[in-house]
Short mmCIF file of C-alpha atoms in Angstrom, two decimals:
data_model
loop_
_atom_site.label_atom_id
_atom_site.label_comp_id
_atom_site.label_asym_id
_atom_site.label_seq_id
_atom_site.Cartn_x
_atom_site.Cartn_y
_atom_site.Cartn_z
CA UNK J 78 179.04 151.94 119.61
CA UNK J 79 182.31 151.80 117.70
CA UNK J 80 183.50 148.84 119.77
CA UNK J 81 180.24 146.89 120.11
CA UNK J 82 178.56 147.45 116.69
CA UNK J 83 181.40 147.43 114.22
CA UNK J 84 183.38 144.66 112.48
CA UNK J 85 186.71 145.39 110.90
CA UNK J 86 187.75 143.37 107.83
CA UNK J 87 191.50 143.72 107.48
CA UNK J 88 192.99 142.39 104.22
CA UNK J 89 196.73 141.88 104.36
CA UNK J 90 198.56 141.41 101.07
CA UNK J 91 199.52 137.84 100.20
CA UNK J 92 203.21 137.13 99.76
CA UNK J 93 204.37 136.50 96.18
CA UNK J 94 205.07 132.77 96.84
CA UNK J 95 201.49 132.29 98.07
CA UNK J 96 200.12 134.04 94.94
CA UNK J 97 202.27 131.81 92.69
CA UNK J 98 201.14 128.65 94.46
CA UNK J 99 197.48 129.57 94.31
CA UNK J 100 197.78 130.54 90.64
CA UNK J 101 199.40 127.21 89.71
CA UNK J 102 196.79 125.14 91.56
CA UNK J 103 193.74 127.03 90.30
CA UNK J 104 194.98 127.13 86.69
CA UNK J 105 195.42 123.36 86.67
CA UNK J 106 191.89 122.87 88.03
CA UNK J 107 190.07 125.52 85.96
CA UNK J 108 191.85 124.87 82.66
CA UNK J 109 191.09 121.14 82.92
CA UNK J 110 194.72 120.25 82.16
CA UNK J 111 194.81 122.44 79.02
CA UNK J 112 198.25 123.67 80.15
CA UNK J 113 200.43 120.54 79.98
CA UNK J 114 203.90 122.08 80.10
CA UNK J 115 205.12 122.63 83.69
CA UNK J 116 207.49 125.39 82.65
CA UNK J 117 204.73 127.30 80.86
CA UNK J 118 202.41 126.86 83.85
CA UNK J 119 205.09 128.25 86.19
CA UNK J 120 205.70 131.25 83.92
CA UNK J 121 202.00 132.07 83.77
CA UNK J 122 201.66 131.72 87.55
CA UNK J 123 204.63 134.09 88.19
CA UNK J 124 203.27 136.58 85.68
CA UNK J 125 199.81 136.52 87.32
CA UNK J 126 201.41 137.14 90.71
CA UNK J 127 203.45 140.02 89.25
CA UNK J 128 200.31 141.60 87.76
CA UNK J 129 198.47 141.32 91.09
CA UNK J 130 201.40 142.77 93.09
CA UNK J 131 201.71 145.68 90.67
CA UNK J 132 198.16 146.71 91.60
CA UNK J 133 199.34 147.34 95.20
CA UNK J 134 201.70 150.01 93.89
CA UNK J 135 198.91 151.50 91.76
CA UNK J 136 196.63 151.60 94.82
CA UNK J 137 199.24 153.56 96.78
CA UNK J 138 199.70 156.05 93.94
CA UNK J 139 195.90 156.34 93.63
CA UNK J 140 195.67 157.15 97.36
CA UNK J 141 198.42 159.77 97.10
CA UNK J 142 196.97 161.50 94.05
CA UNK J 143 193.21 161.11 94.51
CA UNK J 144 193.00 160.65 98.30
CA UNK J 145 190.74 157.64 97.77
CA UNK J 146 191.17 154.00 98.71
CA UNK J 147 191.03 151.03 96.34
CA UNK J 148 191.16 147.61 97.96
CA UNK J 149 192.67 144.61 96.20
CA UNK J 150 191.64 141.32 97.79
CA UNK J 151 192.45 137.65 97.16
CA UNK J 152 189.07 137.44 95.40
CA UNK J 153 190.41 139.89 92.79
CA UNK J 154 193.40 137.59 92.21
CA UNK J 155 191.15 134.55 91.78
CA UNK J 156 188.99 136.49 89.29
CA UNK J 157 192.14 137.39 87.35
CA UNK J 158 193.06 133.69 87.15
CA UNK J 159 189.53 132.72 86.11
CA UNK J 160 189.47 135.42 83.41
CA UNK J 161 192.79 134.24 82.00
CA UNK J 162 191.66 130.59 81.92
CA UNK J 163 188.41 131.64 80.21
CA UNK J 164 190.33 133.55 77.52
CA UNK J 165 192.74 130.66 77.11
CA UNK J 166 189.87 128.16 76.65
CA UNK J 167 188.17 130.38 74.04
CA UNK J 168 191.37 130.88 72.08
CA UNK J 169 192.22 127.18 72.16
CA UNK J 170 188.68 126.34 70.95
CA UNK J 171 189.07 128.86 68.11
CA UNK J 172 192.43 127.36 67.13
CA UNK J 173 191.00 123.83 67.26
CA UNK J 174 188.08 124.91 65.06
CA UNK J 175 190.43 126.45 62.46
CA UNK J 176 192.62 123.36 62.53
CA UNK J 177 189.56 121.19 61.96
CA UNK J 178 188.49 123.37 59.00
CA UNK J 179 191.95 123.13 57.45
CA UNK J 180 192.02 119.36 57.93
CA UNK J 181 188.60 119.03 56.27
CA UNK J 182 189.76 121.23 53.40
CA UNK J 183 192.88 119.12 52.90
CA UNK J 184 190.79 115.94 53.00
CA UNK J 185 188.42 117.37 50.35
CA UNK J 186 191.36 118.35 48.14
CA UNK J 187 192.78 114.85 48.49
CA UNK J 188 189.42 113.31 47.57
CA UNK J 189 189.11 115.63 44.57
CA UNK J 190 192.55 114.64 43.32
CA UNK J 191 191.65 110.97 43.61
CA UNK J 192 188.33 111.65 41.83
CA UNK J 193 190.07 113.42 38.97
CA UNK J 194 192.44 110.50 38.55
CA UNK J 195 189.48 108.10 38.46
CA UNK J 196 187.73 110.30 35.88
CA UNK J 197 190.80 110.22 33.66
CA UNK J 198 190.81 106.43 33.75
CA UNK J 199 187.07 106.31 33.06
CA UNK J 200 187.53 108.70 30.13
CA UNK J 201 190.04 106.41 28.50
CA UNK J 202 187.67 103.46 28.88
CA UNK J 203 184.75 105.52 27.55
CA UNK J 204 186.71 106.57 24.45
CA UNK J 205 187.34 102.92 23.67
CA UNK J 206 183.65 102.16 24.12
CA UNK J 207 182.73 105.04 21.78
CA UNK J 208 184.75 103.47 18.98
CA UNK J 209 182.91 100.20 19.54
CA UNK J 210 179.54 101.99 19.58
CA UNK J 211 180.28 103.66 16.25
CA UNK J 212 180.47 100.28 14.60
CA UNK J 213 177.24 99.05 16.22
CA UNK J 214 175.50 102.33 15.34
CA UNK J 215 176.25 101.92 11.66
CA UNK J 216 174.69 98.48 11.80
CA UNK J 217 171.68 99.89 13.63
CA UNK J 218 171.17 102.55 10.95
CA UNK J 219 170.85 99.80 8.36
CA UNK J 220 168.20 98.06 10.50
CA UNK J 221 166.30 101.30 11.05
CA UNK J 222 166.15 101.96 7.34
CA UNK J 223 164.44 98.61 6.83
CA UNK J 224 162.08 99.17 9.78
CA UNK J 225 161.13 102.66 8.61
CA UNK J 226 159.26 101.31 5.64
CA UNK J 227 157.12 99.14 7.93
CA UNK J 228 156.61 102.07 10.28
CA UNK J 229 155.18 104.17 7.47
CA UNK J 230 152.38 101.69 7.00
CA UNK J 231 151.66 101.60 10.73
CA UNK J 232 151.72 105.41 10.87
CA UNK J 233 148.98 105.60 8.28
CA UNK J 234 146.87 103.18 10.33
CA UNK J 235 147.44 105.33 13.42
CA UNK J 236 146.39 108.46 11.50
CA UNK J 237 143.11 106.82 10.55
CA UNK J 238 142.57 105.81 14.18
CA UNK J 239 143.23 109.40 15.23
CA UNK J 240 140.64 110.73 12.80
CA UNK J 241 138.13 108.26 14.17
CA UNK J 242 138.93 109.28 17.76
CA UNK J 243 138.64 112.99 16.96
CA UNK J 244 135.24 112.46 15.39
CA UNK J 245 134.01 110.62 18.49
CA UNK J 246 135.41 113.33 20.77
CA UNK J 247 133.73 116.06 18.72
CA UNK J 248 130.37 114.29 18.90
CA UNK J 249 130.72 113.76 22.67
CA UNK J 250 131.58 117.43 23.12
CA UNK J 251 128.58 118.48 21.03
CA UNK J 252 126.22 116.42 23.16
CA UNK J 253 127.84 117.70 26.37
CA UNK J 254 127.42 121.30 25.20
CA UNK J 255 123.78 120.63 24.40
CA UNK J 256 123.21 119.07 27.83
CA UNK J 257 125.00 121.96 29.56
CA UNK J 258 122.82 124.48 27.73
CA UNK J 259 119.69 122.62 28.81
CA UNK J 260 120.91 122.49 32.41
CA UNK J 261 121.60 126.22 32.37
CA UNK J 262 117.84 126.74 32.30
CA UNK J 263 117.51 124.69 35.50
CA UNK J 264 120.33 126.33 37.46
CA UNK J 265 118.48 129.61 38.26
CA UNK J 266 115.62 127.60 39.73
CA UNK J 267 118.05 125.59 41.88
CA UNK J 268 119.81 128.78 43.04
CA UNK J 269 116.48 130.35 44.01
CA UNK J 270 115.58 127.18 45.93
CA UNK J 271 118.90 127.30 47.80
CA UNK J 272 118.42 131.00 48.57
CA UNK J 273 114.95 130.26 49.96
CA UNK J 274 116.37 127.53 52.21
CA UNK J 275 119.11 129.87 53.47
CA UNK J 276 116.41 132.28 54.63
CA UNK J 277 114.82 129.63 56.88
CA UNK J 278 115.72 129.48 60.57
CA UNK J 279 114.47 127.71 63.67
CA UNK J 280 112.59 130.78 64.89
CA UNK J 281 110.54 131.21 61.70
CA UNK J 282 109.72 127.49 61.47
CA UNK J 283 108.76 127.47 65.17
CA UNK J 284 106.50 130.46 64.59
CA UNK J 285 104.81 128.73 61.63
CA UNK J 286 104.40 125.50 63.61
CA UNK J 287 102.64 127.29 66.47
CA UNK J 288 99.85 128.71 64.29
CA UNK J 289 96.53 127.44 65.60
CA UNK J 290 94.48 128.04 62.46
CA UNK J 291 96.82 129.08 59.63
CA UNK J 292 95.67 130.19 56.20
CA UNK J 293 94.84 127.37 53.77
CA UNK J 294 97.79 128.43 51.59
CA UNK J 295 100.19 127.83 54.52
CA UNK J 296 98.71 124.34 55.02
CA UNK J 297 99.07 123.62 51.28
CA UNK J 298 102.72 124.61 51.03
CA UNK J 299 103.71 122.60 54.14
CA UNK J 300 101.71 119.64 52.82
CA UNK J 301 103.64 119.98 49.54
CA UNK J 302 106.83 119.77 51.58
CA UNK J 303 105.43 116.59 53.13
CA UNK J 304 104.96 115.05 49.66
CA UNK J 305 108.53 115.96 48.64
CA UNK J 306 110.37 115.14 51.87
CA UNK J 307 108.36 112.20 53.26
CA UNK J 308 106.67 110.85 50.08
CA UNK J 309 103.33 110.98 51.89
CA UNK J 310 100.51 109.01 50.24
CA UNK J 311 97.89 111.65 51.00
CA UNK J 312 97.84 115.34 51.77
CA UNK J 313 98.75 116.15 55.38
CA UNK J 314 96.32 118.07 57.55
CA UNK J 315 97.62 120.84 59.79
CA UNK J 316 98.29 118.45 62.69
CA UNK J 317 100.34 116.24 60.36
CA UNK J 318 102.21 119.33 59.17
CA UNK J 319 102.94 120.35 62.75
CA UNK J 320 104.19 116.83 63.50
CA UNK J 321 106.54 117.00 60.50
CA UNK J 322 107.91 120.32 61.83
CA UNK J 323 108.17 118.98 65.38
CA UNK J 324 111.97 119.50 65.27
CA UNK J 325 112.51 122.77 63.36
CA UNK J 326 116.24 122.21 62.88
CA UNK J 327 115.74 118.65 61.60
CA UNK J 328 113.06 119.93 59.22
CA UNK J 329 115.46 122.61 57.88
CA UNK J 330 118.24 120.01 57.52
CA UNK J 331 115.89 117.72 55.55
CA UNK J 332 115.03 120.60 53.22
CA UNK J 333 118.71 121.49 52.68
CA UNK J 334 119.75 117.89 51.93
CA UNK J 335 116.81 117.15 49.61
CA UNK J 336 117.81 115.34 46.37
CA UNK J 337 116.19 117.44 43.65
CA UNK J 338 117.49 115.18 40.86
CA UNK J 339 115.37 112.20 41.83
CA UNK J 340 111.69 112.94 42.55
CA UNK J 341 109.13 110.19 41.83
CA UNK J 342 106.48 111.04 39.24
CA UNK J 343 103.63 110.42 41.71
CA UNK J 344 105.20 112.87 44.18
CA UNK J 345 105.27 115.56 41.50
CA UNK J 346 101.65 114.83 40.58
CA UNK J 347 100.64 115.25 44.25
CA UNK J 348 102.73 118.39 44.74
CA UNK J 349 101.92 120.51 41.67
CA UNK J 350 98.19 121.07 42.37
CA UNK J 351 99.04 122.47 45.82
CA UNK J 352 101.46 125.14 44.54
CA UNK J 353 99.76 126.09 41.27
CA UNK J 354 98.68 129.59 42.40
CA UNK J 355 101.21 130.15 45.20
CA UNK J 356 104.09 132.63 45.07
CA UNK J 357 106.38 134.44 47.47
CA UNK J 358 104.64 137.82 47.30
CA UNK J 359 101.20 136.45 48.07
CA UNK J 360 102.49 134.28 50.93
CA UNK J 361 104.79 136.66 52.82
CA UNK J 362 101.84 138.55 54.33
CA UNK J 363 100.56 135.25 55.79
CA UNK J 364 103.87 133.81 57.01
CA UNK J 365 107.44 134.62 56.01
CA UNK J 366 108.54 131.02 56.64
CA UNK J 367 105.68 129.74 54.48
CA UNK J 368 106.71 132.23 51.76
CA UNK J 369 110.28 130.91 51.73
CA UNK J 370 108.99 127.31 51.66
CA UNK J 371 106.79 128.28 48.71
CA UNK J 372 109.85 129.61 46.89
CA UNK J 373 111.70 126.38 47.63
CA UNK J 374 108.92 124.02 46.50
CA UNK J 375 108.15 125.95 43.29
CA UNK J 376 111.80 126.16 42.21
CA UNK J 377 112.60 122.55 43.19
CA UNK J 378 109.71 121.30 41.01
CA UNK J 379 110.83 123.57 38.14
CA UNK J 380 114.41 122.34 38.40
CA UNK J 381 113.35 118.67 38.49
CA UNK J 382 111.21 119.02 35.38
CA UNK J 383 114.12 120.43 33.38
CA UNK J 384 116.59 117.93 34.84
CA UNK J 385 114.29 114.98 34.04
CA UNK J 386 114.12 116.15 30.42
CA UNK J 387 117.91 116.50 30.21
CA UNK J 388 118.81 113.26 32.09
CA UNK J 389 118.65 110.98 29.00
CA UNK J 390 120.95 113.38 27.18
CA UNK J 391 123.36 113.33 30.12
CA UNK J 392 123.42 109.54 29.97
CA UNK J 393 124.19 109.72 26.24
CA UNK J 394 127.03 112.11 27.01
CA UNK J 395 128.43 109.68 29.59
CA UNK J 396 128.32 106.78 27.11
CA UNK J 397 129.90 108.94 24.39
CA UNK J 398 132.70 110.02 26.72
CA UNK J 399 133.42 106.40 27.67
CA UNK J 400 133.53 105.47 23.99
CA UNK J 401 135.90 108.36 23.35
CA UNK J 402 138.20 107.31 26.19
CA UNK J 403 138.27 103.76 24.81
CA UNK J 404 139.16 105.13 21.39
CA UNK J 405 141.92 107.24 22.93
CA UNK J 406 143.41 104.12 24.52
CA UNK J 407 143.41 102.37 21.16
CA UNK J 408 144.98 105.48 19.62
CA UNK J 409 147.78 105.51 22.18
CA UNK J 410 148.50 101.85 21.46
CA UNK J 411 148.57 102.60 17.74
#
């Protein structure tokens, strides 16, 4: 078994000349010609060989003292060379970086010195210009004194224009406040209408649509929706109501996007008789979806009535604001 199944690797020490030759060749290749001086390269190669040979002696002493072997192979020598070249490259890069920093610093100092010299020359020129400007300034003061009298007259005209503009702005603000107060009465109705719409869903509309013979109040409130959404000429029967709710999601989208500011007078006249006695509490026992639609129709009609009353005032506010802006432009010119 010892003869057939065993391989012996025997490492004989390299002679010093071989170590020196290998060191010189590998340092030239690995350092990429960073070591230019032949004498320096030879010294480094001899020193590397000396370091490697000294390990042989340490290995013998280690064996004598510790009774353990430590093998030093040519691979160890090549790693020593590679480690030295790596350290050399890092140090040279660090030196190059510091040299570059110093060169940049010197260049900046040189530029600063040139800039200071230029500033001194510019200062002399500026001082001469200042003396010239003093003379022209004295002449300008005389002209300003004459122009100031004319400016006083123009200032008085501008003050009158300002008073006029402030009066217009105050009147526009008064009308806007009045319109806002009127609209405040309509906002709760609009919020209730939005809340009623948010309570609608496809399931509840589908349930309402599938009623075979709903209560008359359910037919009335859906017919009122038909007047508002579709501007129907006559009241829808239950089949017409079901056709309008054929797509529950489309029906809900139409309700959500309804323009409550612009409802024709005839539509209101057709709608109001249908919802006169309807309210949420009385309808929720018949159909929750119909109850929410009742809330929406009642509050939309309420909102539109208030908005229609306030609309002329809003138009007056718009005209007054435009007049004020025009006056402000004239004031800025003045």
